[in-house]
Amino acid sequence: MLSPFLFYVNTQEPTDHMTIRKPHTEKKEPSNAKERETKDLTLWLPTSVREAELRGWTEIDVVLFSGDAYVDHPSFGAAVIGRVLEDCGLRIAIVPQPNWRDDLRDFKKFGRPKYFFGISPGAMDSMVNHYTAARRKRSDDAYTPGGVAGRRPDMPSIVYTQILKKLFPDVPVVLGGIEASLRRLTHYDYWQDRLRPGILVESGADMLVYGMGENPLKEIATLLKKGVPFSSLRTVPQTAFLIPKESPLPKQKHWETLVLNSHDDCLRNETLYADNFKHIEQESNKWYARRLVQVVGDKQIVVNPQYEPMTTAQVDYSFDLPYTHLPHPRYDGKGDIPAYEMIKNSICLHRGCFGGCSFCTISAHQGKFIASRSEESVLREVEKVVQLPGFKGNLSDLGGPSANMYGMRGRDLSLCKQCVRPSCIFPSVCKNMDTDHSRLIALYKKVDSIKGVKKSFIGSGIRYDMLLNDNATDKEKESHRLYIEELIAHHVSGRLKVAPEHTQDAVLNVMRKPSFKLFHRFKKIFDQTNKKLGLRQQLIPYFISSHPGCREEDMACLAAETHELDFRLEQVQDFTPTPMTVSTVIFRSGVHPYTLKPVFTAHSSEEKQKQRLFFFWYKPEERKRIMNELHKIGRLDLADRLFGQRIETLATYKKKRK
């Protein structure tokens, strides 16, 4: 959707100069243009030539292209990167959701930047954004005004880069965001059903910044301002790039290098693809990682090790940048941006997750070490949110990737720095992990004491397995008890999200999730606490069907067990393979990357539909189908648990069917 202030450059091939070019004509402004003029557009990063001119700029240092609408908020990647580079003293412009199907004027309007083009394809992977688990096209886009679909292509990282390389072949392009981060090496594309090489190969970009990009981009900006050529930026941590296969690796003291199986070898033998992933995940979760190298054809992808986990000061820096916390005025009158509406009154307390779930990409992108904000930074943001237009007193979430990991780390960090374990809480809570919730409880109370805050809710999922750790110290156990009471008494908006994901141990082990027995324990405590407080709140559990390791019989048992707990499941999903997860590697290769042993996985649409069917045992129209499936898998004993229908023998069932 185009802004009324959007100025276009002429549509001929771009020239070599970097000066912003003015258009021949201006678009006619709509009737509400005067109202928009009253807003100070310089509070946002410029999205048009006119806005750049309001700042007195005649050229741009970095032009960012975003697959999302521009919301100036720390939950939106383009805003974060733009603000970080701005703070480094660079002149930044953002082109949100450029039209890639017309004469490409959106890609030309700012001309040639001084340093590079950056691409932030979106806060959500574009393919997950566009398609369901059944590969059906979605009809909406939560990151677009009005929720309108079709404002970004599949894989913007590739499409945008190829356009820019055609228009400005000598200007470097830097990829960032989750889409590129998860595709830095050989990966499985569920939507095309094939292994693809690292995204640098297919896009033609010059550099990839993976993970949370503040630190590498600050270093890149510093070096470029000093006059270091972009082509020489080969030892910046947390970046990846392509070099010829025979070229020596850039020298860097203290870096160890691990050479992975080549992309071509992975295509010939997908067990090698699985074998690669074990090393990729372990290096992603290390405090001090090795440099990874993978040969692709006549080139090699070099992935430099990531920075050490961000400090509290570094995280505060990112969240304290001068965001408006509002969508750009260009969207006035064009409908709400659903993703913004969902998070506008929420506060992120930390980054990272040490849960290590097999199907989750968080640790691959944010790391397993928790990087928490200071209380002061959190409270500053709360005070800012309270002043936003339309705030009515309720904070929708005080959370993070997992709501209750704020401030947590190993007691002895020297042990953490040597650890390659993918999860700190599976199969059991690490004895070195300090799970004291006292600091988090204190922060909740400080937030609630701020004038203008009526209620703060926890919308992120909590890890109840940490709260039921029998090996915790007495001090930790007391903090767990107090946390549960604080949570239920003051921070549940009638429904509390938790994610057991399944009920059967065989499936949970593949998922790296705790036994469902812990959910039973937590539900009992939840119900008792509600009764004690005179409340009637609900637990809302999340479950996944068709996950690797899950058979139809497992789903039938899940249905029976959740029925006996009086759940009619709402929050359910079919497993969707996304790049750079253990589960996806199993789905594609058929083996577990840590053992290289076979794991059963449902692949066909029919298999998936049969598994998903069991979520909806309570729907009368599905009962006959479920009974037929119970018959086929030889589990008619579950009919009584599901429907109160005792079927003594198979012959009796067949007779009733007739």
XYZ file of C-alpha atoms in Angstrom:
658
model
C 0.000 0.000 0.000
C 1.504 3.322 -1.089
C 1.760 6.427 1.019
C 0.181 9.696 -0.143
C 3.606 11.230 0.434
C 5.401 8.673 -1.698
C 7.584 10.317 -4.321
C 8.775 8.307 -7.297
C 11.965 8.596 -9.226
C 11.942 8.222 -12.989
C 11.683 4.634 -14.070
C 14.713 4.492 -16.344
C 17.752 2.448 -15.369
C 19.426 3.882 -12.243
C 22.403 6.160 -12.676
C 25.691 5.881 -10.847
C 25.224 8.796 -8.488
C 23.892 8.439 -4.956
C 21.804 11.606 -4.847
C 18.098 11.137 -4.260
C 16.236 11.966 -7.419
C 13.021 13.958 -7.418
C 9.969 12.785 -9.329
C 8.473 14.399 -12.395
C 5.029 14.417 -10.769
C 3.556 13.974 -7.348
C 0.746 11.664 -6.389
C -2.491 13.414 -5.560
C -2.943 13.575 -1.799
C -6.112 12.110 -0.266
C -8.611 14.135 1.719
C -7.004 13.333 5.063
C -3.573 14.593 3.999
C -3.851 17.727 6.160
C -4.395 15.605 9.228
C -1.285 13.601 8.379
C 0.742 16.762 7.872
C 0.201 17.574 11.549
C 2.295 14.553 12.546
C 6.040 15.007 12.781
C 7.202 12.577 10.119
C 10.806 12.912 11.267
C 9.903 10.846 14.334
C 9.893 7.816 12.030
C 12.630 6.637 9.716
C 11.891 8.006 6.230
C 9.906 5.850 3.851
C 9.761 8.376 1.002
C 11.981 10.921 -0.668
C 9.887 13.717 0.812
C 10.453 12.422 4.340
C 14.202 12.215 3.704
C 14.167 15.816 2.468
C 12.379 16.897 5.657
C 15.566 15.818 7.434
C 17.727 17.760 4.997
C 19.198 14.628 3.423
C 20.354 14.481 -0.179
C 21.621 10.908 -0.037
C 21.013 7.712 1.937
C 23.655 5.531 3.548
C 21.587 2.345 3.845
C 18.212 1.518 2.281
C 16.259 -1.209 4.057
C 13.596 -3.234 2.266
C 11.007 -4.838 4.515
C 8.403 -7.496 3.802
C 6.320 -6.121 6.678
C 4.550 -2.821 6.980
C 6.749 -0.340 8.840
C 5.850 -0.329 12.512
C 8.373 1.600 14.599
C 8.429 -0.892 17.443
C 11.137 -3.165 18.926
C 9.159 -6.266 17.915
C 9.566 -5.472 14.209
C 12.972 -6.331 12.756
C 13.242 -3.551 10.178
C 12.565 -0.938 12.857
C 15.221 -2.402 15.161
C 17.882 -2.580 12.463
C 16.980 0.857 11.166
C 17.230 2.405 14.614
C 20.528 0.650 15.387
C 22.124 1.891 12.165
C 20.666 5.346 12.735
C 22.264 5.376 16.173
C 25.579 4.548 14.478
C 25.287 7.860 12.651
C 24.004 6.535 9.332
C 21.174 7.952 7.228
C 18.609 5.166 6.946
C 15.523 4.836 4.772
C 12.953 2.039 4.840
C 10.954 0.783 1.874
C 8.154 -1.319 3.399
C 6.484 -3.946 1.247
C 7.835 -2.730 -2.114
C 5.884 -3.621 -5.224
C 7.965 -6.257 -7.002
C 5.512 -6.737 -9.880
C 5.335 -3.285 -11.509
C 8.060 -1.103 -13.013
C 10.062 -1.521 -9.771
C 9.868 2.172 -8.883
C 9.868 1.303 -5.161
C 13.311 -0.243 -5.590
C 14.637 2.800 -7.439
C 13.178 5.739 -5.557
C 16.097 6.311 -3.159
C 18.705 5.653 -5.800
C 22.066 4.165 -4.913
C 22.882 4.085 -1.173
C 26.342 5.011 0.041
C 27.013 1.685 1.782
C 24.543 -1.131 1.101
C 20.975 -2.347 0.720
C 19.561 -4.299 3.656
C 16.716 -6.794 3.432
C 14.477 -7.622 6.377
C 11.904 -10.002 4.870
C 9.574 -9.982 7.867
C 9.081 -10.858 11.524
C 7.490 -14.137 10.403
C 8.985 -16.500 7.848
C 7.321 -15.604 4.561
C 6.420 -19.204 3.731
C 4.750 -19.786 7.107
C 3.076 -16.418 6.624
C 1.736 -17.450 3.206
C 0.879 -21.143 3.557
C -0.835 -23.528 5.965
C 0.652 -26.841 7.071
C -1.344 -28.379 4.200
C 0.406 -25.985 1.775
C -2.800 -24.052 1.148
C -2.473 -20.331 0.483
C -3.546 -18.140 3.383
C -6.062 -15.386 2.718
C -4.588 -12.786 5.071
C -1.321 -11.288 6.272
C -1.092 -10.068 9.857
C 1.810 -7.738 9.027
C -0.091 -5.684 6.447
C -2.667 -2.900 7.010
C -6.134 -4.391 6.993
C -4.609 -7.881 7.103
C -4.538 -7.858 3.297
C -2.640 -10.729 1.663
C -0.377 -10.451 -1.375
C 1.808 -7.474 -0.415
C 5.011 -9.536 -0.324
C 6.356 -12.368 -2.505
C 7.323 -15.833 -1.366
C 10.906 -15.581 -0.112
C 11.410 -11.786 -0.211
C 15.094 -12.310 0.589
C 15.603 -13.887 -2.815
C 13.132 -11.801 -4.833
C 14.212 -8.418 -3.460
C 17.919 -9.232 -3.785
C 17.647 -10.364 -7.385
C 15.790 -7.172 -8.305
C 18.360 -4.979 -6.567
C 21.261 -6.839 -8.151
C 19.752 -6.283 -11.570
C 19.214 -2.565 -10.940
C 22.366 -1.850 -8.918
C 24.767 -4.753 -9.586
C 27.717 -3.225 -7.741
C 25.887 -2.252 -4.525
C 26.248 -4.810 -1.703
C 23.089 -6.486 -0.393
C 22.904 -7.715 3.207
C 20.285 -10.254 4.262
C 18.908 -10.464 7.775
C 15.868 -11.652 9.695
C 14.534 -15.095 10.499
C 13.982 -16.111 6.869
C 17.669 -15.776 6.019
C 18.948 -16.785 9.442
C 17.328 -20.229 9.236
C 18.525 -20.790 5.679
C 22.194 -20.002 6.036
C 23.231 -23.556 5.068
C 21.661 -26.560 3.320
C 18.027 -26.678 4.422
C 14.775 -28.432 3.621
C 12.078 -26.437 1.840
C 8.756 -28.026 2.803
C 6.818 -26.010 0.249
C 8.968 -27.149 -2.686
C 9.759 -30.497 -1.033
C 13.486 -30.368 -1.702
C 16.820 -29.603 -0.123
C 18.050 -26.158 -1.062
C 21.497 -24.596 -0.681
C 22.217 -21.722 1.683
C 20.164 -18.678 0.721
C 23.252 -16.661 -0.248
C 23.647 -18.978 -3.242
C 20.133 -18.578 -4.612
C 19.698 -14.897 -3.776
C 23.055 -13.532 -4.906
C 23.356 -11.404 -1.742
C 26.799 -10.370 -0.527
C 26.397 -11.036 3.173
C 24.006 -12.655 5.629
C 23.611 -11.515 9.232
C 22.081 -14.288 11.307
C 20.463 -14.229 14.716
C 19.800 -10.974 16.530
C 21.616 -8.481 14.346
C 22.455 -5.483 16.529
C 26.068 -6.364 17.356
C 27.213 -7.426 13.871
C 25.518 -4.448 12.226
C 27.093 -2.009 14.653
C 30.510 -3.444 13.811
C 29.772 -3.366 10.076
C 28.648 0.274 10.305
C 31.743 1.234 12.298
C 34.109 -0.382 9.794
C 32.363 1.098 6.755
C 32.475 4.585 8.256
C 36.215 4.117 8.745
C 36.566 3.446 5.040
C 36.978 -0.329 5.130
C 35.699 -1.742 1.808
C 32.584 -3.894 2.115
C 34.388 -6.726 0.328
C 36.904 -6.838 3.182
C 34.290 -7.488 5.877
C 35.133 -11.155 6.280
C 35.782 -11.535 10.004
C 32.687 -9.913 11.505
C 31.114 -12.431 13.886
C 27.588 -13.665 13.218
C 27.802 -13.104 9.475
C 27.997 -15.456 6.502
C 29.317 -14.946 2.981
C 30.340 -16.810 -0.167
C 33.882 -17.200 -1.488
C 35.333 -19.366 -4.265
C 35.830 -23.003 -3.297
C 39.607 -22.825 -3.577
C 40.040 -19.519 -1.709
C 41.746 -19.622 1.693
C 39.587 -18.765 4.679
C 40.040 -15.289 6.175
C 42.484 -15.390 9.071
C 41.171 -14.750 12.555
C 42.981 -15.643 15.753
C 41.324 -18.133 18.108
C 38.650 -19.234 15.625
C 38.364 -22.954 15.056
C 36.788 -24.141 11.818
C 34.454 -27.079 11.192
C 33.919 -28.225 7.597
C 30.440 -29.661 7.049
C 29.327 -32.202 4.477
C 28.996 -30.410 1.140
C 25.609 -29.486 -0.278
C 26.100 -31.881 -3.176
C 26.908 -34.724 -0.763
C 23.742 -33.898 1.212
C 21.718 -34.180 -2.003
C 23.244 -37.588 -2.731
C 22.835 -38.893 0.819
C 20.364 -37.118 3.085
C 21.782 -38.837 6.150
C 24.734 -36.472 5.672
C 22.276 -33.557 5.759
C 21.033 -34.897 9.100
C 24.593 -35.372 10.325
C 25.346 -31.729 9.458
C 22.450 -30.495 11.528
C 23.741 -31.918 14.791
C 26.880 -29.799 14.424
C 24.961 -26.721 13.262
C 22.643 -26.850 16.273
C 25.452 -27.492 18.738
C 27.488 -24.591 17.389
C 24.433 -22.314 17.464
C 23.972 -23.103 21.156
C 27.595 -22.678 22.217
C 29.015 -19.763 24.114
C 32.117 -19.945 21.905
C 31.250 -21.451 18.545
C 33.368 -22.653 15.661
C 33.332 -21.181 12.176
C 31.314 -23.397 9.806
C 32.198 -23.973 6.169
C 30.116 -25.777 3.545
C 31.037 -26.269 -0.093
C 28.255 -25.587 -2.615
C 29.292 -26.258 -6.201
C 32.335 -24.118 -6.988
C 31.853 -21.907 -3.922
C 31.912 -22.256 -0.169
C 29.618 -20.703 2.401
C 31.523 -19.379 5.386
C 29.486 -18.891 8.581
C 31.432 -16.950 11.185
C 30.800 -17.822 14.863
C 28.253 -15.754 16.718
C 29.013 -13.130 19.328
C 28.922 -14.115 22.962
C 25.405 -13.876 24.448
C 24.205 -10.286 24.692
C 24.664 -8.554 28.013
C 21.833 -6.779 29.802
C 23.325 -3.445 28.753
C 23.370 -4.521 25.094
C 19.754 -5.704 25.200
C 18.695 -2.501 26.965
C 20.446 -0.488 24.273
C 18.328 -2.102 21.572
C 15.005 -1.704 23.392
C 15.755 1.859 24.527
C 16.270 3.282 21.033
C 13.826 6.102 20.147
C 10.963 4.034 18.734
C 7.592 5.738 18.409
C 5.922 2.371 19.176
C 3.449 3.238 16.408
C 2.838 2.320 12.762
C 4.089 4.877 10.260
C 1.479 7.580 9.449
C 1.427 6.367 5.829
C -1.026 3.709 7.025
C -3.541 6.119 8.562
C -7.010 5.180 7.405
C -5.848 1.967 5.738
C -6.875 -0.467 8.439
C -5.236 -1.918 11.518
C -2.071 -3.978 11.240
C -3.143 -7.171 13.088
C 0.346 -8.138 14.291
C 0.815 -4.684 15.784
C -2.605 -4.744 17.434
C -1.643 -8.012 19.067
C 1.646 -6.780 20.576
C 1.212 -3.031 20.970
C 0.443 -3.323 24.698
C 2.932 -6.108 25.396
C 6.443 -5.942 26.824
C 9.263 -8.323 25.894
C 11.394 -9.056 28.963
C 14.148 -11.170 27.431
C 15.528 -12.934 24.385
C 16.554 -16.544 23.962
C 15.131 -19.839 25.183
C 16.873 -22.814 26.765
C 13.928 -25.171 26.208
C 15.451 -26.618 23.042
C 12.165 -28.009 21.666
C 12.820 -30.052 18.527
C 10.262 -28.183 16.415
C 11.208 -24.655 17.480
C 13.505 -22.190 15.723
C 14.009 -19.776 18.640
C 17.353 -21.137 19.819
C 18.630 -21.209 16.219
C 17.797 -17.508 15.855
C 18.028 -16.035 19.360
C 20.229 -18.639 21.054
C 19.635 -20.747 24.143
C 21.281 -18.329 26.592
C 18.845 -15.852 28.112
C 19.606 -12.182 27.485
C 17.404 -10.231 29.896
C 16.590 -6.556 30.035
C 17.161 -4.575 33.198
C 14.163 -3.696 35.354
C 14.787 -0.039 34.535
C 14.549 -0.641 30.783
C 11.341 -2.665 31.168
C 9.742 -0.025 33.365
C 10.717 2.756 30.954
C 8.953 0.948 28.135
C 5.869 0.317 30.278
C 5.666 4.032 31.048
C 5.914 4.760 27.319
C 3.171 2.253 26.446
C 0.895 3.757 29.093
C 1.082 7.075 27.186
C 0.218 5.569 23.790
C -3.063 6.591 22.143
C -5.913 4.277 23.095
C -4.155 2.518 26.002
C -6.841 1.423 28.455
C -4.755 0.170 31.339
C -4.131 -3.486 30.443
C -0.773 -4.883 29.363
C -1.442 -7.928 27.200
C 1.849 -9.694 27.922
C 4.920 -9.476 30.099
C 6.831 -12.251 28.434
C 9.300 -13.492 25.900
C 9.962 -16.672 23.923
C 9.029 -18.433 27.173
C 7.286 -16.277 29.731
C 9.137 -17.413 32.840
C 12.818 -17.526 31.835
C 13.579 -13.904 32.667
C 16.919 -13.445 34.439
C 17.793 -17.144 34.413
C 21.244 -18.508 33.805
C 23.663 -21.152 35.026
C 25.020 -20.800 38.538
C 28.521 -21.516 37.246
C 28.909 -19.866 33.843
C 32.221 -21.645 33.250
C 30.206 -24.870 32.926
C 27.754 -23.202 30.540
C 30.608 -22.043 28.349
C 31.673 -25.665 27.784
C 28.174 -27.100 27.337
C 26.769 -28.398 24.017
C 23.508 -29.672 25.465
C 20.637 -28.359 23.272
C 18.228 -27.969 26.199
C 18.831 -26.917 29.790
C 15.549 -28.488 30.978
C 15.138 -31.659 28.901
C 15.257 -34.528 29.722
C 15.514 -32.932 33.154
C 16.368 -29.504 34.531
C 20.137 -29.011 34.556
C 21.520 -28.972 38.094
C 23.546 -25.888 37.180
C 20.448 -23.925 36.066
C 19.166 -21.397 38.597
C 15.365 -21.403 38.207
C 14.610 -18.973 41.036
C 11.552 -16.924 39.984
C 11.899 -14.276 42.711
C 13.341 -11.661 40.376
C 10.502 -12.141 37.904
C 7.843 -11.876 40.626
C 9.413 -8.617 41.834
C 9.384 -7.234 38.286
C 5.694 -8.098 37.840
C 4.880 -6.157 41.013
C 6.910 -3.139 39.947
C 5.142 -3.053 36.582
C 1.750 -3.262 38.283
C 2.648 -0.338 40.549
C 3.129 2.051 37.608
C 0.427 4.674 37.358
C -1.926 3.884 34.512
C -1.449 0.106 34.632
C -4.600 -1.617 35.796
C -3.579 -5.163 34.994
C -0.653 -6.970 33.430
C -1.254 -10.344 31.834
C 1.070 -13.151 30.795
C 0.209 -13.975 27.200
C 3.371 -15.969 26.394
C 3.455 -19.656 27.221
C 5.080 -20.660 30.502
C 7.380 -23.627 31.099
C 5.621 -25.431 33.918
C 8.314 -28.132 33.993
C 10.691 -25.612 35.592
C 8.094 -24.950 38.287
C 7.840 -28.663 39.136
C 11.533 -29.442 39.419
C 11.888 -31.904 42.312
C 15.668 -31.396 42.346
C 15.455 -27.630 42.875
C 16.761 -26.039 46.047
C 14.304 -25.159 48.808
C 14.679 -21.482 47.906
C 13.869 -22.214 44.266
C 10.872 -24.382 45.192
C 9.456 -21.606 47.349
C 9.884 -19.134 44.467
C 8.069 -21.600 42.189
C 5.138 -21.806 44.599
C 4.959 -18.029 44.939
C 5.238 -17.576 41.179
C 2.300 -19.883 40.490
C 0.166 -17.996 43.038
C 1.213 -14.592 41.676
C 0.570 -15.747 38.127
C -2.895 -17.165 38.778
C -4.020 -14.412 41.141
C -2.944 -11.411 39.102
C -1.752 -12.208 35.572
C -4.191 -14.615 33.912
C -6.891 -13.076 31.752
C -9.216 -16.002 32.375
C -7.076 -18.380 30.289
C -3.472 -19.489 30.771
C -1.521 -20.863 27.787
C 0.740 -23.854 28.289
C 2.270 -26.134 25.681
C 2.512 -29.809 26.617
C 2.371 -30.509 22.823
C 1.506 -34.210 23.285
C 0.559 -36.809 25.883
C 2.612 -39.822 24.822
C 6.164 -40.200 26.106
C 7.529 -41.682 22.867
C 6.449 -38.567 20.955
C 7.437 -36.177 23.728
C 10.952 -37.605 23.761
C 11.371 -36.769 20.069
C 9.932 -33.312 20.752
C 12.294 -32.767 23.720
C 9.295 -32.083 25.927
C 8.676 -33.354 29.491
C 6.355 -36.196 30.407
C 2.637 -35.409 30.375
C 2.608 -36.467 34.011
C 3.996 -33.022 34.801
C 1.018 -31.429 33.068
C -1.303 -33.464 35.310
C 0.590 -32.146 38.334
C 0.466 -28.578 37.110
C -3.246 -28.770 36.310
C -3.945 -30.037 39.827
C -2.025 -27.103 41.338
C -3.730 -24.686 38.931
C -7.192 -25.939 39.875
C -6.422 -25.937 43.606
C -5.035 -22.405 43.476
C -8.054 -21.149 41.543
C -10.370 -22.708 44.113
C -8.364 -21.177 46.940
C -8.577 -17.728 45.330
C -12.225 -18.051 44.351
C -11.410 -17.870 40.635
C -12.693 -19.826 37.642
C -9.861 -19.715 35.130
C -8.952 -22.119 32.360
C -5.786 -23.833 31.241
C -5.406 -23.728 27.462
C -3.001 -26.458 26.313
C -1.358 -26.509 22.890
C -0.919 -29.766 20.980
C 0.711 -30.835 17.702
C -0.320 -33.663 15.388
C 1.846 -35.483 12.824
C 5.084 -34.588 14.570
C 7.952 -36.988 13.816
C 7.605 -40.024 16.069
C 3.827 -39.649 16.277
C 1.588 -42.416 14.956
C -2.179 -42.499 14.602
C -2.433 -44.588 17.765
C -0.575 -41.884 19.700
C -3.157 -39.333 18.585
C -5.985 -41.655 19.634
C -4.412 -41.916 23.097
C -3.983 -38.110 23.181
C -7.686 -37.700 22.424
C -8.688 -40.112 25.187
C -6.363 -38.592 27.768
C -7.332 -34.974 27.094
C -11.019 -35.963 27.055
C -10.629 -37.438 30.536
C -9.121 -34.105 31.616
C -12.278 -32.415 30.262
C -10.523 -30.531 27.455
C -12.123 -29.750 24.152
C -9.011 -28.785 22.295
C -8.831 -25.421 20.542
C -5.139 -24.556 20.257
C -3.936 -27.300 17.931
C -1.823 -27.460 14.812
C -0.439 -29.915 12.314
C 3.339 -30.053 12.348
C 4.837 -27.699 9.751
C 8.473 -28.376 8.835
C 10.447 -25.145 8.976
C 14.181 -24.835 8.253
C 16.799 -25.473 10.929
C 14.919 -27.625 13.429
C 15.547 -31.189 14.583
C 11.971 -32.104 13.692
C 12.322 -30.871 10.121
C 15.548 -32.800 9.630
C 13.794 -35.974 10.805
C 10.803 -35.248 8.571
C 13.015 -34.968 5.503
C 15.803 -37.468 6.150
C 13.861 -40.045 8.156
C 16.564 -40.222 10.828
C 17.285 -38.375 14.055
C 20.332 -36.129 13.553
C 21.837 -37.054 16.939
C 21.562 -40.836 16.552
C 21.096 -41.248 12.766
C 18.484 -43.901 13.632
C 15.149 -44.052 11.752
C 12.131 -42.226 13.189
C 8.608 -42.758 11.871
C 6.969 -39.649 10.377
C 3.569 -39.097 8.774
C 4.084 -37.535 5.345
C 0.996 -37.911 3.172
C -2.036 -35.657 3.429
C -4.147 -38.697 4.277
C -1.870 -39.690 7.164
C -1.863 -36.141 8.501
C -5.636 -35.769 8.252
C -6.175 -39.012 10.148
C -3.947 -37.828 12.977
C -5.552 -34.395 13.130
C -9.024 -35.975 13.227
C -8.493 -37.132 16.808
C -8.263 -33.551 18.090
C -11.978 -33.200 17.352
C -13.450 -36.278 19.014
C -16.159 -34.058 20.554
C -17.685 -33.134 17.192
C -20.660 -35.430 16.459
C -19.957 -35.332 12.734
C -16.484 -36.820 13.301
C -17.500 -39.680 15.564
C -18.103 -42.250 12.817
C -14.773 -41.520 11.157
C -12.948 -41.776 14.473
C -14.606 -45.107 15.230
C -13.527 -46.408 11.832
C -9.942 -45.325 12.490
C -9.957 -46.952 15.953
C -11.104 -50.127 14.243
C -8.320 -49.947 11.654
C -5.560 -49.462 14.216
C -6.971 -52.089 16.572
C -7.735 -49.693 19.431
C -11.473 -50.075 19.929
C -10.693 -50.151 23.648
C -10.372 -46.354 23.420
C -13.982 -45.973 22.229
C -15.257 -46.260 25.779
C -12.846 -43.590 26.990
C -13.805 -41.263 24.150
C -17.516 -41.874 23.725
C -18.619 -43.941 26.704
C -19.270 -46.739 24.241
C -17.964 -50.068 25.454
C -17.190 -52.396 22.546
C -16.271 -55.800 23.835
C -15.155 -57.448 20.616
C -14.284 -56.620 17.067
C -17.148 -58.829 15.937
C -19.585 -56.765 18.004
C -18.312 -53.584 16.367
C -18.648 -55.015 12.872
C -22.166 -56.190 13.667
C -23.139 -52.719 14.904
C -21.704 -51.131 11.771
C -23.919 -53.341 9.633
